[in-house]
Amino acid sequence: MSSIDWIILGLVLAFIVLYGLAKTRNQSGVSDFVTGGNKASWWTIGLSVMATQASAITFLSTPGQAFHDGMGFVQFYFGLPIAMVLISLFFVPIYHRLKVFTAYAYLEDRFNVQTRTLTAVFFLIQRGLAAGITIFAPSIILSAVLGWDLVWLNILIGSLVVVYTVTGGTRAVNITQKQQMGVIFGGMFLAFLMLLNFLPLEVGLDEALTIAGAQDKMNILDFSFDFDNRYTFWSGIIGGSFLALSYFGTDQSQVQRYLSGRTLRQSQMGLIMNGMLKVPMQFFILLIGVLVFVFYQFNASPLNFNPTNERMVMDSPYAAQYKVLDQEKDLLMGQIQTLQLAYLDVEDPAQKDVLQKEISALNTQQLSLRKEARELILAADKDAETNDKDYVFIHFILTQLPVGLIGLLLAVILSAAMSSTASEINALGATTAVDLYQRHRPGHSEKHYLKITRYFTLIWGVIAILVACTAPLFDNLIQLVNIIGSIFYGNILGVFLAAFFIRHIKGLSIFWAALINQGFVISLFVLDLFEVIKLPYLWLNVIGCVAVILIALIVQFFQGDKH
Amino acid sequence: MTKQTDPQKTQVAEAENSELSKSVIKDTPEVNNEFSKVDFKGSKWIYFMVLGLNAIYILLFYWINQLYGNS
């Protein structure tokens, strides 16, 4: 990386952190720290909500997803606008009316303190681990590609976030997220323009989409009811709504964003803004991935986009075999380029069809070579992660973009990592301070609680960095965190839905139901782990949500009107 | 608790909170009843707009799918 890239990267990050610090030095109390003094406008909230959800992995992984599997992933977000409307209509008015600092405080008002504490603890467990992964996931990719030290990268991202989150609280998170989203949007738009510029002169956007479409990358909508296909219109609308409802409605890292609104209407409009922009934003990021695919139809690409894998296999006894595969791949690439240009020139549909089939056959051969390459990598190191989806876009950035833009795009990735981590640490600190400490140790001064909230934010920041640093010790930790999230998420959503919509469920019933259900969901997971039953972990969300409501209804039936 | 704002009035705030909790629990049926009559406060158009806009996105995707897709 050139010194100009380093300067741009350093200046962007330093500006964001210093601006956040300068604007939010004085905090008068817990309210100011946790809800930002309720000063945020709708567009600040909207950007903050979007920045919280869009982690670094979104910008590294999503283009790679489109590169391999096309645009179909956009369907995953179809349920999000529905969830935004429902949360604006039902969740936000209640949170605002009760003037709660955290989502879980509402559960005390509706049920009892035990239910509040239980759900807060569930949140802390799953989000505490997730915060570490939000730092670790981009670090592992950047360290592999750039050769930076993984531990120092974790410490750098984590420390930058901790500095302004501990000092400025929610307002600092909101302010910095505005700058971060500016960098992210600007950087991604420039990458899009550069990609178009890098394509051969004969290939404009229309031609690029035609090429991508011919290779099945533009199959955006799938209306089938195929359960083997993860992303369909129906799974997006139904499953996506549930997931978004649970994440945006009950996860404190998101709830805290819109609780900082100046008025109820500003909070609602912030969510609506997210509902309007999220789908086109994801479409745009996927489109960049599709253009990267088209770019590599005319330019050489590695057999595996993860440079660590390539280095490792070249140092192993399998190097000669890998080189042979690489030469075969280069031969295929040359043929693909020639045929792609011919495809664009030909007018006759029948001839076009023939050419398209030939190109598809060559691309399939290329995929087989990549598969063989992965097998060699695994033979050289059985623990190697051969899936290179996350490395496609960063490889393009580092090898193709001009000096200066590389620094800016790295700033995009680090900004995204920081924006999500900041919201998570901010929410973890607030939940620990408000729902656990302040609730169970009342009677201290506002200054004391502010200090404690800052301490907890700092402690969670350190925990997140430690989780990120120890993550390589565990196999497939990202999946582990998703599993832990799925174990708790459904249960928490079920408790909130019961609170909002089923009036005769009372505190004692829901508390016991949540406890019993958590045991039930963990049992299901263990049964699946030991292959007694077959249950993909994503279904734990749905089962957990429905089961806690059913158990609460049964307990309530035996309880009668007592609560 | 959740509503403290003045360090000098912590105990008062605690007592108020306790009262608040009681009153909210007492008022819960009222809170729930409000779901059946959501107050759009004259801006229901924004909710229809966000859903309508996303329906347009999906139609646009359908059109792009027809134009460039291969399925």
mmCIF file with all atom_site columns, C-alpha atoms in Angstrom, chain A residues 74 78 81-82 85 88-90 94 97-101 105 108-111 116 206 209-210 213-216 218-221 223 233 264-265 268-269 272 275-277 279-280 283 356 434 438-439 442-446 449 499-503 563, chain B residues 1-8 10-11 14 17 20-26 28-51 53-54 57-71:
data_model
loop_
_atom_site.group_PDB
_atom_site.id
_atom_site.type_symbol
_atom_site.label_atom_id
_atom_site.label_alt_id
_atom_site.label_comp_id
_atom_site.label_asym_id
_atom_site.label_entity_id
_atom_site.label_seq_id
_atom_site.pdbx_PDB_ins_code
_atom_site.Cartn_x
_atom_site.Cartn_y
_atom_site.Cartn_z
_atom_site.occupancy
_atom_site.B_iso_or_equiv
_atom_site.pdbx_formal_charge
_atom_site.auth_seq_id
_atom_site.auth_comp_id
_atom_site.auth_asym_id
_atom_site.auth_atom_id
_atom_site.pdbx_PDB_model_num
ATOM 1   C CA . VAL A 1 74  ? -31.378 -8.779  -2.347  1.00 0.00 ? 74  VAL A CA 1
ATOM 2   C CA . PHE A 1 78  ? -37.736 -7.512  1.216   1.00 0.00 ? 78  PHE A CA 1
ATOM 3   C CA . PRO A 1 81  ? -39.626 -2.232  5.068   1.00 0.00 ? 81  PRO A CA 1
ATOM 4   C CA . ILE A 1 82  ? -42.649 -4.111  6.471   1.00 0.00 ? 82  ILE A CA 1
ATOM 5   C CA . VAL A 1 85  ? -43.610 0.204   9.359   1.00 0.00 ? 85  VAL A CA 1
ATOM 6   C CA . SER A 1 88  ? -42.821 2.664   13.779  1.00 0.00 ? 88  SER A CA 1
ATOM 7   C CA . LEU A 1 89  ? -46.507 2.067   14.437  1.00 0.00 ? 89  LEU A CA 1
ATOM 8   C CA . PHE A 1 90  ? -46.374 -0.241  17.450  1.00 0.00 ? 90  PHE A CA 1
ATOM 9   C CA . ILE A 1 94  ? -44.657 2.679   23.486  1.00 0.00 ? 94  ILE A CA 1
ATOM 10  C CA . ARG A 1 97  ? -44.436 7.162   25.899  1.00 0.00 ? 97  ARG A CA 1
ATOM 11  C CA . LEU A 1 98  ? -42.772 5.290   28.742  1.00 0.00 ? 98  LEU A CA 1
ATOM 12  C CA . LYS A 1 99  ? -39.536 7.263   28.206  1.00 0.00 ? 99  LYS A CA 1
ATOM 13  C CA . VAL A 1 100 ? -37.452 4.125   28.622  1.00 0.00 ? 100 VAL A CA 1
ATOM 14  C CA . PHE A 1 101 ? -33.683 4.127   28.100  1.00 0.00 ? 101 PHE A CA 1
ATOM 15  C CA . ALA A 1 105 ? -37.089 -1.425  30.731  1.00 0.00 ? 105 ALA A CA 1
ATOM 16  C CA . GLU A 1 108 ? -40.606 -4.238  33.656  1.00 0.00 ? 108 GLU A CA 1
ATOM 17  C CA . ASP A 1 109 ? -43.460 -1.823  33.079  1.00 0.00 ? 109 ASP A CA 1
ATOM 18  C CA . ARG A 1 110 ? -45.461 -4.438  31.204  1.00 0.00 ? 110 ARG A CA 1
ATOM 19  C CA . PHE A 1 111 ? -44.439 -7.577  33.163  1.00 0.00 ? 111 PHE A CA 1
ATOM 20  C CA . ARG A 1 116 ? -36.560 -7.279  32.310  1.00 0.00 ? 116 ARG A CA 1
ATOM 21  C CA . ASP A 1 206 ? -26.136 -2.438  -20.485 1.00 0.00 ? 206 ASP A CA 1
ATOM 22  C CA . LEU A 1 209 ? -25.579 -6.632  -17.329 1.00 0.00 ? 209 LEU A CA 1
ATOM 23  C CA . THR A 1 210 ? -26.201 -8.684  -20.483 1.00 0.00 ? 210 THR A CA 1
ATOM 24  C CA . GLY A 1 213 ? -27.315 -12.136 -17.048 1.00 0.00 ? 213 GLY A CA 1
ATOM 25  C CA . ALA A 1 214 ? -26.101 -14.729 -19.527 1.00 0.00 ? 214 ALA A CA 1
ATOM 26  C CA . GLN A 1 215 ? -24.073 -16.294 -16.700 1.00 0.00 ? 215 GLN A CA 1
ATOM 27  C CA . ASP A 1 216 ? -27.106 -16.415 -14.308 1.00 0.00 ? 216 ASP A CA 1
ATOM 28  C CA . MET A 1 218 ? -29.059 -11.331 -12.866 1.00 0.00 ? 218 MET A CA 1
ATOM 29  C CA . ASN A 1 219 ? -31.734 -13.735 -11.627 1.00 0.00 ? 219 ASN A CA 1
ATOM 30  C CA . ILE A 1 220 ? -32.969 -11.318 -8.989  1.00 0.00 ? 220 ILE A CA 1
ATOM 31  C CA . LEU A 1 221 ? -36.373 -12.772 -8.120  1.00 0.00 ? 221 LEU A CA 1
ATOM 32  C CA . PHE A 1 223 ? -40.975 -16.940 -6.645  1.00 0.00 ? 223 PHE A CA 1
ATOM 33  C CA . PHE A 1 233 ? -39.140 -13.876 -2.610  1.00 0.00 ? 233 PHE A CA 1
ATOM 34  C CA . LEU A 1 264 ? -41.598 10.382  18.438  1.00 0.00 ? 264 LEU A CA 1
ATOM 35  C CA . ARG A 1 265 ? -42.126 11.483  14.837  1.00 0.00 ? 265 ARG A CA 1
ATOM 36  C CA . GLN A 1 268 ? -40.407 6.991   13.263  1.00 0.00 ? 268 GLN A CA 1
ATOM 37  C CA . MET A 1 269 ? -39.146 8.918   10.237  1.00 0.00 ? 269 MET A CA 1
ATOM 38  C CA . ILE A 1 272 ? -38.938 4.877   7.596   1.00 0.00 ? 272 ILE A CA 1
ATOM 39  C CA . GLY A 1 275 ? -37.155 1.235   5.051   1.00 0.00 ? 275 GLY A CA 1
ATOM 40  C CA . MET A 1 276 ? -36.880 3.364   1.917   1.00 0.00 ? 276 MET A CA 1
ATOM 41  C CA . LEU A 1 277 ? -33.118 3.144   1.369   1.00 0.00 ? 277 LEU A CA 1
ATOM 42  C CA . VAL A 1 279 ? -33.274 -2.384  -0.417  1.00 0.00 ? 279 VAL A CA 1
ATOM 43  C CA . PRO A 1 280 ? -31.733 -0.099  -3.104  1.00 0.00 ? 280 PRO A CA 1
ATOM 44  C CA . PHE A 1 283 ? -29.043 -3.848  -4.593  1.00 0.00 ? 283 PHE A CA 1
ATOM 45  C CA . GLN A 1 356 ? -23.595 -17.986 -24.581 1.00 0.00 ? 356 GLN A CA 1
ATOM 46  C CA . VAL A 1 434 ? -29.440 0.838   33.299  1.00 0.00 ? 434 VAL A CA 1
ATOM 47  C CA . GLN A 1 438 ? -28.934 1.139   38.209  1.00 0.00 ? 438 GLN A CA 1
ATOM 48  C CA . ARG A 1 439 ? -32.101 -0.938  38.541  1.00 0.00 ? 439 ARG A CA 1
ATOM 49  C CA . PRO A 1 442 ? -30.796 2.609   43.201  1.00 0.00 ? 442 PRO A CA 1
ATOM 50  C CA . GLY A 1 443 ? -30.178 5.730   45.263  1.00 0.00 ? 443 GLY A CA 1
ATOM 51  C CA . HIS A 1 444 ? -26.909 7.011   43.820  1.00 0.00 ? 444 HIS A CA 1
ATOM 52  C CA . SER A 1 445 ? -26.361 10.353  42.129  1.00 0.00 ? 445 SER A CA 1
ATOM 53  C CA . GLU A 1 446 ? -26.740 10.978  38.406  1.00 0.00 ? 446 GLU A CA 1
ATOM 54  C CA . TYR A 1 449 ? -24.518 6.493   37.214  1.00 0.00 ? 449 TYR A CA 1
ATOM 55  C CA . ALA A 1 499 ? -46.015 -7.930  25.835  1.00 0.00 ? 499 ALA A CA 1
ATOM 56  C CA . PHE A 1 500 ? -47.405 -5.945  22.936  1.00 0.00 ? 500 PHE A CA 1
ATOM 57  C CA . PHE A 1 501 ? -50.214 -8.093  21.644  1.00 0.00 ? 501 PHE A CA 1
ATOM 58  C CA . ILE A 1 502 ? -51.417 -10.642 24.230  1.00 0.00 ? 502 ILE A CA 1
ATOM 59  C CA . ARG A 1 503 ? -52.807 -8.644  27.096  1.00 0.00 ? 503 ARG A CA 1
ATOM 60  C CA . HIS A 1 563 ? -49.805 -12.110 38.561  1.00 0.00 ? 563 HIS A CA 1
ATOM 61  C CA . MET B 2 1   ? -34.357 3.310   37.187  1.00 0.00 ? 1   MET B CA 1
ATOM 62  C CA . THR B 2 2   ? -35.349 4.674   33.875  1.00 0.00 ? 2   THR B CA 1
ATOM 63  C CA . LYS B 2 3   ? -36.579 8.184   34.523  1.00 0.00 ? 3   LYS B CA 1
ATOM 64  C CA . GLN B 2 4   ? -34.046 9.801   36.814  1.00 0.00 ? 4   GLN B CA 1
ATOM 65  C CA . THR B 2 5   ? -32.904 13.208  35.698  1.00 0.00 ? 5   THR B CA 1
ATOM 66  C CA . ASP B 2 6   ? -31.952 15.101  38.834  1.00 0.00 ? 6   ASP B CA 1
ATOM 67  C CA . PRO B 2 7   ? -29.268 13.820  41.195  1.00 0.00 ? 7   PRO B CA 1
ATOM 68  C CA . GLN B 2 8   ? -30.833 15.764  44.090  1.00 0.00 ? 8   GLN B CA 1
ATOM 69  C CA . THR B 2 10  ? -33.000 10.371  43.416  1.00 0.00 ? 10  THR B CA 1
ATOM 70  C CA . GLN B 2 11  ? -35.280 9.077   46.139  1.00 0.00 ? 11  GLN B CA 1
ATOM 71  C CA . GLU B 2 14  ? -37.356 6.186   42.714  1.00 0.00 ? 14  GLU B CA 1
ATOM 72  C CA . ASN B 2 17  ? -40.736 5.302   39.167  1.00 0.00 ? 17  ASN B CA 1
ATOM 73  C CA . LEU B 2 20  ? -45.012 4.836   37.285  1.00 0.00 ? 20  LEU B CA 1
ATOM 74  C CA . SER B 2 21  ? -44.484 1.083   37.144  1.00 0.00 ? 21  SER B CA 1
ATOM 75  C CA . LYS B 2 22  ? -47.658 0.496   39.101  1.00 0.00 ? 22  LYS B CA 1
ATOM 76  C CA . SER B 2 23  ? -49.649 2.855   36.962  1.00 0.00 ? 23  SER B CA 1
ATOM 77  C CA . VAL B 2 24  ? -48.280 1.399   33.739  1.00 0.00 ? 24  VAL B CA 1
ATOM 78  C CA . ILE B 2 25  ? -49.064 -2.136  34.852  1.00 0.00 ? 25  ILE B CA 1
ATOM 79  C CA . LYS B 2 26  ? -52.523 -0.959  35.847  1.00 0.00 ? 26  LYS B CA 1
ATOM 80  C CA . THR B 2 28  ? -51.526 -2.145  30.430  1.00 0.00 ? 28  THR B CA 1
ATOM 81  C CA . PRO B 2 29  ? -54.918 -3.147  29.001  1.00 0.00 ? 29  PRO B CA 1
ATOM 82  C CA . GLU B 2 30  ? -55.239 0.432   27.781  1.00 0.00 ? 30  GLU B CA 1
ATOM 83  C CA . VAL B 2 31  ? -51.794 0.244   26.163  1.00 0.00 ? 31  VAL B CA 1
ATOM 84  C CA . ASN B 2 32  ? -52.783 -2.967  24.424  1.00 0.00 ? 32  ASN B CA 1
ATOM 85  C CA . ASN B 2 33  ? -56.136 -1.625  23.369  1.00 0.00 ? 33  ASN B CA 1
ATOM 86  C CA . GLU B 2 34  ? -54.369 1.094   21.434  1.00 0.00 ? 34  GLU B CA 1
ATOM 87  C CA . PHE B 2 35  ? -53.076 -1.443  18.955  1.00 0.00 ? 35  PHE B CA 1
ATOM 88  C CA . SER B 2 36  ? -56.546 -1.829  17.541  1.00 0.00 ? 36  SER B CA 1
ATOM 89  C CA . LYS B 2 37  ? -56.818 1.910   16.898  1.00 0.00 ? 37  LYS B CA 1
ATOM 90  C CA . VAL B 2 38  ? -53.372 3.022   15.796  1.00 0.00 ? 38  VAL B CA 1
ATOM 91  C CA . ASP B 2 39  ? -53.079 6.787   15.715  1.00 0.00 ? 39  ASP B CA 1
ATOM 92  C CA . PHE B 2 40  ? -51.494 7.687   12.381  1.00 0.00 ? 40  PHE B CA 1
ATOM 93  C CA . LYS B 2 41  ? -51.618 11.396  13.353  1.00 0.00 ? 41  LYS B CA 1
ATOM 94  C CA . GLY B 2 42  ? -52.447 12.452  9.819   1.00 0.00 ? 42  GLY B CA 1
ATOM 95  C CA . SER B 2 43  ? -49.372 10.980  8.193   1.00 0.00 ? 43  SER B CA 1
ATOM 96  C CA . LYS B 2 44  ? -50.436 7.508   7.177   1.00 0.00 ? 44  LYS B CA 1
ATOM 97  C CA . TRP B 2 45  ? -49.278 8.376   3.659   1.00 0.00 ? 45  TRP B CA 1
ATOM 98  C CA . ILE B 2 46  ? -45.646 7.945   4.748   1.00 0.00 ? 46  ILE B CA 1
ATOM 99  C CA . TYR B 2 47  ? -46.282 4.321   5.756   1.00 0.00 ? 47  TYR B CA 1
ATOM 100 C CA . PHE B 2 48  ? -48.082 3.588   2.513   1.00 0.00 ? 48  PHE B CA 1
ATOM 101 C CA . MET B 2 49  ? -45.322 5.447   0.676   1.00 0.00 ? 49  MET B CA 1
ATOM 102 C CA . VAL B 2 50  ? -42.524 3.282   2.103   1.00 0.00 ? 50  VAL B CA 1
ATOM 103 C CA . LEU B 2 51  ? -44.429 0.085   1.267   1.00 0.00 ? 51  LEU B CA 1
ATOM 104 C CA . LEU B 2 53  ? -41.879 2.499   -2.918  1.00 0.00 ? 53  LEU B CA 1
ATOM 105 C CA . ASN B 2 54  ? -40.605 -0.962  -2.064  1.00 0.00 ? 54  ASN B CA 1
ATOM 106 C CA . TYR B 2 57  ? -38.428 -1.522  -6.336  1.00 0.00 ? 57  TYR B CA 1
ATOM 107 C CA . ILE B 2 58  ? -39.648 -5.114  -6.642  1.00 0.00 ? 58  ILE B CA 1
ATOM 108 C CA . LEU B 2 59  ? -41.442 -4.321  -9.920  1.00 0.00 ? 59  LEU B CA 1
ATOM 109 C CA . LEU B 2 60  ? -38.236 -2.700  -11.155 1.00 0.00 ? 60  LEU B CA 1
ATOM 110 C CA . PHE B 2 61  ? -36.270 -5.807  -10.155 1.00 0.00 ? 61  PHE B CA 1
ATOM 111 C CA . TYR B 2 62  ? -38.857 -7.919  -11.969 1.00 0.00 ? 62  TYR B CA 1
ATOM 112 C CA . TRP B 2 63  ? -38.338 -5.806  -15.089 1.00 0.00 ? 63  TRP B CA 1
ATOM 113 C CA . ILE B 2 64  ? -34.510 -6.057  -14.815 1.00 0.00 ? 64  ILE B CA 1
ATOM 114 C CA . ASN B 2 65  ? -34.921 -9.797  -14.224 1.00 0.00 ? 65  ASN B CA 1
ATOM 115 C CA . GLN B 2 66  ? -36.983 -10.097 -17.409 1.00 0.00 ? 66  GLN B CA 1
ATOM 116 C CA . LEU B 2 67  ? -34.513 -7.957  -19.348 1.00 0.00 ? 67  LEU B CA 1
ATOM 117 C CA . TYR B 2 68  ? -31.213 -9.507  -18.255 1.00 0.00 ? 68  TYR B CA 1
ATOM 118 C CA . GLY B 2 69  ? -32.117 -12.587 -16.202 1.00 0.00 ? 69  GLY B CA 1
ATOM 119 C CA . ASN B 2 70  ? -31.627 -16.103 -17.417 1.00 0.00 ? 70  ASN B CA 1
ATOM 120 C CA . SER B 2 71  ? -34.344 -17.939 -15.467 1.00 0.00 ? 71  SER B CA 1
#
